[in-house]
Amino acid sequence: MNHLTVGQRSPLSNLAIDDTAPITLKFTRQSPIEMDISCFALDAAGKLINDDYMVFYNQPTSPCGQIKLTHYESQPTANKGIQAEFEVNLSKLATNIDSLFFVLSADTPLNQIQSLEIGIWQQSQKVQAEYQAVDFAQQQASMLMQLYRKSGVWRVSNVAQGFNGGLAAIVQHFGGDVEEGSPQAVEATVTPVKAKPSLEKVMLDKAPKLVNLAKKATISLEKRQLQKLTAKVALVLDASGSMNRQYKKGRVQEVVNRILPLAVSFDDDQALDCWAFARDPQYLGEIGLSNYDGFINNAHGGWRKWALGPRINNEAEVMKAVTDFYQKDGLDVPVYVLFISDGGVNDNRGITRVMTDAAKLPIFWQFVGLGGRGYGILKKLDDMEGRVIDNCDFFELDDLDDISEESLYESMLEEFPSWLKEARKIGLITS
């Protein structure tokens, strides 16, 4: 059985799930409060197909009959028990249904829930995802798990993203009508592929604070013909003790702000994956246009509370965690990793081993030295022998304020295009 951690994504086929046969999702909870579990069928724009495609205890079957709530228990329980079971037949859904979002909601904060487990079954249990009270904080709703199509392949994502306002707010977020539903007929037609909107327009609509950054990023992207590239973006943040000053002065949050336009341009989800590391790595979740502002001070209680063990450097461990994450995700598109460090690097041998293995994968690593020294092997990786491809680059800054945003994007993207070209040539990238 596969355990799906928060933030992890994977093609169903990688989890021994046949998307042409029905699957069952079982929600087992131990909770002193009443809570609701609903399924939303969404189109490619992330909007509810129509109000009849919200499947819950009061509307247990979708109009097409391929999404069914087959079991439901509404009352709280002191013991673990199955609250809901959904049966889904993905292969028979209308082609304009792009994803299914399973949502948890309550009238009170969800952190009162003792535990919640989601199991995906097909003859036997294939997947398990587990949540505790700490995963829910004070929100009254959480977008738990998503089944979605990508390049014709059904995938699963353990989103676990909190949402303020409860079920009504989520219905409105997905475009549903809370007061007066106005169902529309579902058209069983393929959703047309839309051209990517301009980066500047996306930012203007969703994150106006970043419009100027988007303009400058666009110049670098167009110069390198990357504006139509589809890729994943990852951010890895050194959170060792010597980085405290950078966090306190807001420099690390500024790194988040400056890389987000690249993620919005590259990634279909308009988000990036973020890790922090000291002795231990921690996956902090996705950063997108709805949660980037103040992310460093808000995610998992803020940077001072991240579960990283002693605040000493261990680059090799987080590099391995990032590599493992994307291998499980399927690596169907290239990955761009921005890796921030202020030096004090150790375990050169371990770093060399991980990077040599990672060179066989469609992952490019852009290392940035920020306001430190002792970068060690990170400065030498670019010239390291024994790899199937040069998969990394390095540059350093004394201070983020010392470089213009235009120059920063130029440095961040300097070697990425040549790596893409070579990676395609040797077959690492097929798209």
PDB file of C-alpha atoms in Angstrom, residues 23-287:
ATOM      1  CA  ILE A  23     -12.430   3.080  -7.460  1.00  0.00           C
ATOM      2  CA  THR A  24     -13.681   3.687  -3.921  1.00  0.00           C
ATOM      3  CA  LEU A  25     -12.551   6.441  -1.566  1.00  0.00           C
ATOM      4  CA  LYS A  26     -13.151   5.704   2.118  1.00  0.00           C
ATOM      5  CA  PHE A  27     -12.989   8.484   4.724  1.00  0.00           C
ATOM      6  CA  THR A  28     -12.372   7.190   8.252  1.00  0.00           C
ATOM      7  CA  ARG A  29     -12.567   9.721  11.058  1.00  0.00           C
ATOM      8  CA  GLN A  30     -12.403  10.084  14.811  1.00  0.00           C
ATOM      9  CA  SER A  31     -14.062  13.364  15.662  1.00  0.00           C
ATOM     10  CA  PRO A  32     -16.040  14.976  18.499  1.00  0.00           C
ATOM     11  CA  ILE A  33     -17.557  17.492  16.057  1.00  0.00           C
ATOM     12  CA  GLU A  34     -19.940  17.131  13.137  1.00  0.00           C
ATOM     13  CA  MET A  35     -18.197  17.435   9.783  1.00  0.00           C
ATOM     14  CA  ASP A  36     -19.177  17.115   6.157  1.00  0.00           C
ATOM     15  CA  ILE A  37     -17.345  15.505   3.242  1.00  0.00           C
ATOM     16  CA  SER A  38     -18.292  16.550  -0.275  1.00  0.00           C
ATOM     17  CA  CYS A  39     -17.071  15.918  -3.815  1.00  0.00           C
ATOM     18  CA  PHE A  40     -16.970  18.699  -6.418  1.00  0.00           C
ATOM     19  CA  ALA A  41     -16.721  17.882 -10.132  1.00  0.00           C
ATOM     20  CA  LEU A  42     -14.803  20.738 -11.781  1.00  0.00           C
ATOM     21  CA  ASP A  43     -14.013  21.857 -15.294  1.00  0.00           C
ATOM     22  CA  ALA A  44     -10.569  22.816 -16.646  1.00  0.00           C
ATOM     23  CA  ALA A  45     -10.948  26.299 -15.162  1.00  0.00           C
ATOM     24  CA  GLY A  46     -11.462  24.817 -11.695  1.00  0.00           C
ATOM     25  CA  LYS A  47     -15.171  25.677 -11.609  1.00  0.00           C
ATOM     26  CA  LEU A  48     -18.111  23.485 -10.617  1.00  0.00           C
ATOM     27  CA  ILE A  49     -19.691  21.881 -13.719  1.00  0.00           C
ATOM     28  CA  ASN A  50     -23.042  22.896 -12.250  1.00  0.00           C
ATOM     29  CA  ASP A  51     -24.701  22.697  -8.851  1.00  0.00           C
ATOM     30  CA  ASP A  52     -25.860  19.111  -9.490  1.00  0.00           C
ATOM     31  CA  TYR A  53     -22.207  18.066  -9.617  1.00  0.00           C
ATOM     32  CA  MET A  54     -21.620  18.731  -5.946  1.00  0.00           C
ATOM     33  CA  VAL A  55     -22.052  15.259  -4.464  1.00  0.00           C
ATOM     34  CA  PHE A  56     -22.766  15.157  -0.711  1.00  0.00           C
ATOM     35  CA  TYR A  57     -25.147  13.596   1.833  1.00  0.00           C
ATOM     36  CA  ASN A  58     -28.136  15.571   0.500  1.00  0.00           C
ATOM     37  CA  GLN A  59     -27.282  14.906  -3.171  1.00  0.00           C
ATOM     38  CA  PRO A  60     -25.579  11.496  -3.181  1.00  0.00           C
ATOM     39  CA  THR A  61     -25.295  10.872  -6.948  1.00  0.00           C
ATOM     40  CA  SER A  62     -24.061  13.007  -9.827  1.00  0.00           C
ATOM     41  CA  PRO A  63     -26.403  13.408 -12.841  1.00  0.00           C
ATOM     42  CA  CYS A  64     -24.174  11.117 -14.911  1.00  0.00           C
ATOM     43  CA  GLY A  65     -24.284   8.428 -12.207  1.00  0.00           C
ATOM     44  CA  GLN A  66     -20.480   8.009 -12.187  1.00  0.00           C
ATOM     45  CA  ILE A  67     -19.862   9.743  -8.832  1.00  0.00           C
ATOM     46  CA  LYS A  68     -21.786   8.197  -5.948  1.00  0.00           C
ATOM     47  CA  LEU A  69     -21.798   8.696  -2.196  1.00  0.00           C
ATOM     48  CA  THR A  70     -22.561   5.108  -1.215  1.00  0.00           C
ATOM     49  CA  HIS A  71     -22.210   5.407   2.581  1.00  0.00           C
ATOM     50  CA  TYR A  72     -22.450   8.331   4.994  1.00  0.00           C
ATOM     51  CA  GLU A  73     -22.482   8.797   8.795  1.00  0.00           C
ATOM     52  CA  SER A  74     -23.028  12.372   9.921  1.00  0.00           C
ATOM     53  CA  GLN A  75     -22.797  12.059  13.695  1.00  0.00           C
ATOM     54  CA  PRO A  76     -19.574  12.593  15.704  1.00  0.00           C
ATOM     55  CA  THR A  77     -17.884   9.552  17.149  1.00  0.00           C
ATOM     56  CA  ALA A  78     -15.479   8.883  19.998  1.00  0.00           C
ATOM     57  CA  ASN A  79     -14.024   5.937  18.076  1.00  0.00           C
ATOM     58  CA  LYS A  80     -12.640   5.561  14.587  1.00  0.00           C
ATOM     59  CA  GLY A  81     -15.301   4.851  12.030  1.00  0.00           C
ATOM     60  CA  ILE A  82     -16.054   5.226   8.334  1.00  0.00           C
ATOM     61  CA  GLN A  83     -17.905   8.490   7.732  1.00  0.00           C
ATOM     62  CA  ALA A  84     -18.117   8.447   3.949  1.00  0.00           C
ATOM     63  CA  GLU A  85     -17.512   6.224   0.948  1.00  0.00           C
ATOM     64  CA  PHE A  86     -17.499   7.529  -2.609  1.00  0.00           C
ATOM     65  CA  GLU A  87     -17.524   5.309  -5.670  1.00  0.00           C
ATOM     66  CA  VAL A  88     -16.083   6.922  -8.798  1.00  0.00           C
ATOM     67  CA  ASN A  89     -15.809   5.642 -12.364  1.00  0.00           C
ATOM     68  CA  LEU A  90     -13.246   8.000 -13.890  1.00  0.00           C
ATOM     69  CA  SER A  91     -13.244   6.507 -17.378  1.00  0.00           C
ATOM     70  CA  LYS A  92     -16.970   7.166 -17.811  1.00  0.00           C
ATOM     71  CA  LEU A  93     -16.982  10.804 -16.714  1.00  0.00           C
ATOM     72  CA  ALA A  94     -17.839  13.420 -19.334  1.00  0.00           C
ATOM     73  CA  THR A  95     -14.697  14.798 -20.927  1.00  0.00           C
ATOM     74  CA  ASN A  96     -15.403  18.321 -19.659  1.00  0.00           C
ATOM     75  CA  ILE A  97     -15.018  17.058 -16.087  1.00  0.00           C
ATOM     76  CA  ASP A  98     -11.358  17.799 -15.491  1.00  0.00           C
ATOM     77  CA  SER A  99     -11.038  17.018 -11.776  1.00  0.00           C
ATOM     78  CA  LEU A 100     -12.807  15.822  -8.644  1.00  0.00           C
ATOM     79  CA  PHE A 101     -12.086  17.674  -5.398  1.00  0.00           C
ATOM     80  CA  PHE A 102     -12.931  16.024  -2.064  1.00  0.00           C
ATOM     81  CA  VAL A 103     -13.570  18.635   0.612  1.00  0.00           C
ATOM     82  CA  LEU A 104     -13.892  18.503   4.395  1.00  0.00           C
ATOM     83  CA  SER A 105     -15.940  21.170   6.182  1.00  0.00           C
ATOM     84  CA  ALA A 106     -17.506  21.960   9.546  1.00  0.00           C
ATOM     85  CA  ASP A 107     -19.190  24.817  11.410  1.00  0.00           C
ATOM     86  CA  THR A 108     -16.300  24.989  13.889  1.00  0.00           C
ATOM     87  CA  PRO A 109     -12.485  24.881  13.497  1.00  0.00           C
ATOM     88  CA  LEU A 110     -11.282  21.589  12.069  1.00  0.00           C
ATOM     89  CA  ASN A 111      -8.390  21.282  14.531  1.00  0.00           C
ATOM     90  CA  GLN A 112     -10.862  19.673  16.927  1.00  0.00           C
ATOM     91  CA  ILE A 113     -10.821  16.579  14.734  1.00  0.00           C
ATOM     92  CA  GLN A 114      -8.659  13.884  16.306  1.00  0.00           C
ATOM     93  CA  SER A 115      -7.811  12.025  13.116  1.00  0.00           C
ATOM     94  CA  LEU A 116      -8.879  11.515   9.540  1.00  0.00           C
ATOM     95  CA  GLU A 117      -7.737   8.913   7.035  1.00  0.00           C
ATOM     96  CA  ILE A 118      -8.476   8.591   3.327  1.00  0.00           C
ATOM     97  CA  GLY A 119      -8.095   5.233   1.643  1.00  0.00           C
ATOM     98  CA  ILE A 120      -8.321   4.643  -2.096  1.00  0.00           C
ATOM     99  CA  TRP A 121      -9.480   1.121  -2.839  1.00  0.00           C
ATOM    100  CA  GLN A 122      -9.689  -1.025  -5.940  1.00  0.00           C
ATOM    101  CA  GLN A 123     -10.260  -4.628  -4.837  1.00  0.00           C
ATOM    102  CA  SER A 124      -7.665  -3.935  -2.131  1.00  0.00           C
ATOM    103  CA  GLN A 125      -6.442  -0.719  -0.531  1.00  0.00           C
ATOM    104  CA  LYS A 126      -3.956   1.033  -2.809  1.00  0.00           C
ATOM    105  CA  VAL A 127      -3.421   4.395  -1.094  1.00  0.00           C
ATOM    106  CA  GLN A 128      -3.548   5.807   2.426  1.00  0.00           C
ATOM    107  CA  ALA A 129      -3.437   9.474   3.453  1.00  0.00           C
ATOM    108  CA  GLU A 130      -3.519  10.481   7.111  1.00  0.00           C
ATOM    109  CA  TYR A 131      -4.244  13.785   8.865  1.00  0.00           C
ATOM    110  CA  GLN A 132      -4.154  14.922  12.482  1.00  0.00           C
ATOM    111  CA  ALA A 133      -5.620  17.955  14.249  1.00  0.00           C
ATOM    112  CA  VAL A 134      -2.430  19.944  13.659  1.00  0.00           C
ATOM    113  CA  ASP A 135      -2.932  19.622   9.893  1.00  0.00           C
ATOM    114  CA  PHE A 136      -6.182  21.597  10.003  1.00  0.00           C
ATOM    115  CA  ALA A 137      -5.384  24.643  12.180  1.00  0.00           C
ATOM    116  CA  GLN A 138      -8.316  27.048  12.691  1.00  0.00           C
ATOM    117  CA  GLN A 139      -9.898  26.721   9.258  1.00  0.00           C
ATOM    118  CA  GLN A 140     -13.453  25.476   8.895  1.00  0.00           C
ATOM    119  CA  ALA A 141     -12.785  23.754   5.582  1.00  0.00           C
ATOM    120  CA  SER A 142      -9.982  21.884   3.880  1.00  0.00           C
ATOM    121  CA  MET A 143      -9.595  20.920   0.225  1.00  0.00           C
ATOM    122  CA  LEU A 144      -8.280  17.451   1.002  1.00  0.00           C
ATOM    123  CA  MET A 145      -7.655  15.362  -2.086  1.00  0.00           C
ATOM    124  CA  GLN A 146      -7.956  15.881  -5.823  1.00  0.00           C
ATOM    125  CA  LEU A 147      -8.289  13.413  -8.686  1.00  0.00           C
ATOM    126  CA  TYR A 148      -7.443  15.227 -11.918  1.00  0.00           C
ATOM    127  CA  ARG A 149      -6.564  14.717 -15.560  1.00  0.00           C
ATOM    128  CA  LYS A 150      -3.237  15.833 -16.925  1.00  0.00           C
ATOM    129  CA  SER A 151      -2.127  15.089 -20.479  1.00  0.00           C
ATOM    130  CA  GLY A 152      -4.884  12.480 -20.655  1.00  0.00           C
ATOM    131  CA  VAL A 153      -3.688  10.692 -17.501  1.00  0.00           C
ATOM    132  CA  TRP A 154      -5.638  10.573 -14.241  1.00  0.00           C
ATOM    133  CA  ARG A 155      -3.570  11.585 -11.217  1.00  0.00           C
ATOM    134  CA  VAL A 156      -4.094  12.117  -7.500  1.00  0.00           C
ATOM    135  CA  SER A 157      -2.896  15.024  -5.365  1.00  0.00           C
ATOM    136  CA  ASN A 158      -2.964  15.131  -1.565  1.00  0.00           C
ATOM    137  CA  VAL A 159      -3.636  18.874  -1.370  1.00  0.00           C
ATOM    138  CA  ALA A 160      -4.780  19.330   2.265  1.00  0.00           C
ATOM    139  CA  GLN A 161      -5.155  23.079   1.815  1.00  0.00           C
ATOM    140  CA  GLY A 162      -7.093  24.910   4.531  1.00  0.00           C
ATOM    141  CA  PHE A 163      -9.877  27.272   3.526  1.00  0.00           C
ATOM    142  CA  ASN A 164     -11.496  29.950   5.668  1.00  0.00           C
ATOM    143  CA  GLY A 165     -15.261  30.337   5.693  1.00  0.00           C
ATOM    144  CA  GLY A 166     -16.553  26.772   5.684  1.00  0.00           C
ATOM    145  CA  LEU A 167     -18.479  24.905   3.015  1.00  0.00           C
ATOM    146  CA  ALA A 168     -20.378  27.923   1.648  1.00  0.00           C
ATOM    147  CA  ALA A 169     -17.106  29.735   0.926  1.00  0.00           C
ATOM    148  CA  ILE A 170     -15.735  26.718  -0.942  1.00  0.00           C
ATOM    149  CA  VAL A 171     -18.937  26.384  -3.003  1.00  0.00           C
ATOM    150  CA  GLN A 172     -18.533  30.033  -4.009  1.00  0.00           C
ATOM    151  CA  HIS A 173     -14.803  29.511  -4.649  1.00  0.00           C
ATOM    152  CA  PHE A 174     -15.665  26.745  -7.125  1.00  0.00           C
ATOM    153  CA  GLY A 175     -18.276  28.966  -8.806  1.00  0.00           C
ATOM    154  CA  GLY A 176     -21.363  27.395  -7.268  1.00  0.00           C
ATOM    155  CA  ASP A 177     -24.434  29.341  -6.170  1.00  0.00           C
ATOM    156  CA  VAL A 178     -25.031  29.126  -2.432  1.00  0.00           C
ATOM    157  CA  GLU A 179     -28.409  30.867  -2.439  1.00  0.00           C
ATOM    158  CA  GLU A 180     -30.102  30.015  -5.694  1.00  0.00           C
ATOM    159  CA  GLY A 181     -28.616  27.229  -7.817  1.00  0.00           C
ATOM    160  CA  SER A 182     -28.933  27.558 -11.562  1.00  0.00           C
ATOM    161  CA  PRO A 183     -27.980  24.136 -12.958  1.00  0.00           C
ATOM    162  CA  GLN A 184     -26.816  23.997 -16.544  1.00  0.00           C
ATOM    163  CA  ALA A 185     -26.667  20.963 -18.765  1.00  0.00           C
ATOM    164  CA  VAL A 186     -23.360  19.125 -18.803  1.00  0.00           C
ATOM    165  CA  GLU A 187     -21.887  19.068 -22.272  1.00  0.00           C
ATOM    166  CA  ALA A 188     -20.035  15.822 -22.920  1.00  0.00           C
ATOM    167  CA  THR A 189     -17.440  17.498 -25.103  1.00  0.00           C
ATOM    168  CA  VAL A 190     -13.708  17.853 -24.842  1.00  0.00           C
ATOM    169  CA  THR A 191     -12.746  21.069 -23.110  1.00  0.00           C
ATOM    170  CA  PRO A 192     -10.816  23.116 -25.669  1.00  0.00           C
ATOM    171  CA  VAL A 193      -7.152  23.727 -24.945  1.00  0.00           C
ATOM    172  CA  LYS A 194      -6.756  27.373 -24.069  1.00  0.00           C
ATOM    173  CA  ALA A 195      -3.709  29.464 -24.867  1.00  0.00           C
ATOM    174  CA  LYS A 196      -1.727  30.468 -21.832  1.00  0.00           C
ATOM    175  CA  PRO A 197      -2.794  33.915 -20.613  1.00  0.00           C
ATOM    176  CA  SER A 198       0.024  36.408 -20.348  1.00  0.00           C
ATOM    177  CA  LEU A 199       1.970  36.281 -17.108  1.00  0.00           C
ATOM    178  CA  GLU A 200       1.307  39.964 -16.547  1.00  0.00           C
ATOM    179  CA  LYS A 201      -2.454  39.480 -16.919  1.00  0.00           C
ATOM    180  CA  VAL A 202      -2.500  36.560 -14.476  1.00  0.00           C
ATOM    181  CA  MET A 203      -0.637  38.606 -11.889  1.00  0.00           C
ATOM    182  CA  LEU A 204      -2.833  41.642 -12.468  1.00  0.00           C
ATOM    183  CA  ASP A 205      -5.930  39.516 -11.829  1.00  0.00           C
ATOM    184  CA  LYS A 206      -4.680  37.443  -8.910  1.00  0.00           C
ATOM    185  CA  ALA A 207      -1.570  39.050  -7.375  1.00  0.00           C
ATOM    186  CA  PRO A 208      -1.311  42.727  -8.376  1.00  0.00           C
ATOM    187  CA  LYS A 209       1.617  43.248  -5.988  1.00  0.00           C
ATOM    188  CA  LEU A 210       3.740  41.090  -8.302  1.00  0.00           C
ATOM    189  CA  VAL A 211       2.855  42.743 -11.620  1.00  0.00           C
ATOM    190  CA  ASN A 212       6.200  44.571 -11.910  1.00  0.00           C
ATOM    191  CA  LEU A 213       8.074  41.322 -11.196  1.00  0.00           C
ATOM    192  CA  ALA A 214       5.967  39.576 -13.819  1.00  0.00           C
ATOM    193  CA  LYS A 215       6.916  42.172 -16.441  1.00  0.00           C
ATOM    194  CA  LYS A 216      10.623  41.684 -15.753  1.00  0.00           C
ATOM    195  CA  ALA A 217      10.361  37.895 -15.644  1.00  0.00           C
ATOM    196  CA  THR A 218       8.496  37.944 -18.976  1.00  0.00           C
ATOM    197  CA  ILE A 219      11.390  39.735 -20.667  1.00  0.00           C
ATOM    198  CA  SER A 220      13.824  36.984 -19.623  1.00  0.00           C
ATOM    199  CA  LEU A 221      11.369  34.212 -20.497  1.00  0.00           C
ATOM    200  CA  GLU A 222      10.690  35.616 -23.966  1.00  0.00           C
ATOM    201  CA  LYS A 223      14.387  36.196 -24.634  1.00  0.00           C
ATOM    202  CA  ARG A 224      14.985  32.476 -24.022  1.00  0.00           C
ATOM    203  CA  GLN A 225      11.726  31.335 -25.657  1.00  0.00           C
ATOM    204  CA  LEU A 226      10.518  29.818 -22.389  1.00  0.00           C
ATOM    205  CA  GLN A 227       7.152  31.582 -22.155  1.00  0.00           C
ATOM    206  CA  LYS A 228       5.308  28.490 -23.444  1.00  0.00           C
ATOM    207  CA  LEU A 229       7.294  25.942 -21.421  1.00  0.00           C
ATOM    208  CA  THR A 230       5.399  23.619 -19.086  1.00  0.00           C
ATOM    209  CA  ALA A 231       7.512  22.636 -16.072  1.00  0.00           C
ATOM    210  CA  LYS A 232       7.392  22.168 -12.325  1.00  0.00           C
ATOM    211  CA  VAL A 233       9.132  24.707 -10.105  1.00  0.00           C
ATOM    212  CA  ALA A 234      10.624  23.939  -6.704  1.00  0.00           C
ATOM    213  CA  LEU A 235      12.151  26.214  -4.066  1.00  0.00           C
ATOM    214  CA  VAL A 236      14.578  24.860  -1.466  1.00  0.00           C
ATOM    215  CA  LEU A 237      15.399  27.176   1.446  1.00  0.00           C
ATOM    216  CA  ASP A 238      18.360  26.935   3.789  1.00  0.00           C
ATOM    217  CA  ALA A 239      16.950  27.451   7.303  1.00  0.00           C
ATOM    218  CA  SER A 240      20.120  26.754   9.273  1.00  0.00           C
ATOM    219  CA  GLY A 241      20.958  29.093  12.152  1.00  0.00           C
ATOM    220  CA  SER A 242      23.219  31.320  10.073  1.00  0.00           C
ATOM    221  CA  MET A 243      20.238  32.206   7.859  1.00  0.00           C
ATOM    222  CA  ASN A 244      18.258  33.822  10.699  1.00  0.00           C
ATOM    223  CA  ARG A 245      19.205  37.329   9.620  1.00  0.00           C
ATOM    224  CA  GLN A 246      17.983  36.693   6.079  1.00  0.00           C
ATOM    225  CA  TYR A 247      14.624  35.488   7.406  1.00  0.00           C
ATOM    226  CA  LYS A 248      14.235  38.358   9.881  1.00  0.00           C
ATOM    227  CA  LYS A 249      15.004  40.999   7.241  1.00  0.00           C
ATOM    228  CA  GLY A 250      12.423  39.545   4.848  1.00  0.00           C
ATOM    229  CA  ARG A 251      15.029  38.449   2.303  1.00  0.00           C
ATOM    230  CA  VAL A 252      13.709  34.880   2.124  1.00  0.00           C
ATOM    231  CA  GLN A 253      10.136  36.060   1.601  1.00  0.00           C
ATOM    232  CA  GLU A 254      11.465  38.235  -1.217  1.00  0.00           C
ATOM    233  CA  VAL A 255      12.997  35.129  -2.813  1.00  0.00           C
ATOM    234  CA  VAL A 256       9.524  33.550  -2.717  1.00  0.00           C
ATOM    235  CA  ASN A 257       8.026  36.629  -4.385  1.00  0.00           C
ATOM    236  CA  ARG A 258      10.656  36.706  -7.108  1.00  0.00           C
ATOM    237  CA  ILE A 259      10.490  33.059  -8.117  1.00  0.00           C
ATOM    238  CA  LEU A 260       6.685  32.816  -8.063  1.00  0.00           C
ATOM    239  CA  PRO A 261       6.275  34.473 -11.506  1.00  0.00           C
ATOM    240  CA  LEU A 262       8.359  31.658 -13.002  1.00  0.00           C
ATOM    241  CA  ALA A 263       6.146  29.059 -11.339  1.00  0.00           C
ATOM    242  CA  VAL A 264       3.001  30.801 -12.564  1.00  0.00           C
ATOM    243  CA  SER A 265       4.389  30.893 -16.098  1.00  0.00           C
ATOM    244  CA  PHE A 266       5.666  27.294 -16.164  1.00  0.00           C
ATOM    245  CA  ASP A 267       3.240  25.303 -14.011  1.00  0.00           C
ATOM    246  CA  ASP A 268      -0.327  24.373 -14.965  1.00  0.00           C
ATOM    247  CA  ASP A 269      -1.245  24.735 -11.282  1.00  0.00           C
ATOM    248  CA  GLN A 270       0.410  28.190 -11.098  1.00  0.00           C
ATOM    249  CA  ALA A 271       2.246  27.115  -7.963  1.00  0.00           C
ATOM    250  CA  LEU A 272       5.637  25.920  -6.774  1.00  0.00           C
ATOM    251  CA  ASP A 273       6.654  23.237  -4.287  1.00  0.00           C
ATOM    252  CA  CYS A 274       8.676  24.450  -1.308  1.00  0.00           C
ATOM    253  CA  TRP A 275      11.093  22.748   1.065  1.00  0.00           C
ATOM    254  CA  ALA A 276      13.168  24.059   3.961  1.00  0.00           C
ATOM    255  CA  PHE A 277      16.142  22.290   5.470  1.00  0.00           C
ATOM    256  CA  ALA A 278      18.577  22.324   8.353  1.00  0.00           C
ATOM    257  CA  ARG A 279      19.647  18.919   9.639  1.00  0.00           C
ATOM    258  CA  ASP A 280      16.263  17.568   8.462  1.00  0.00           C
ATOM    259  CA  PRO A 281      14.225  18.536   5.403  1.00  0.00           C
ATOM    260  CA  GLN A 282      10.584  19.599   5.623  1.00  0.00           C
ATOM    261  CA  TYR A 283       8.142  19.884   2.745  1.00  0.00           C
ATOM    262  CA  LEU A 284       6.242  23.128   3.347  1.00  0.00           C
ATOM    263  CA  GLY A 285       3.608  22.608   0.675  1.00  0.00           C
ATOM    264  CA  GLU A 286       2.701  24.532  -2.456  1.00  0.00           C
ATOM    265  CA  ILE A 287       3.106  28.281  -2.806  1.00  0.00           C
TER     266      ILE A 287
END
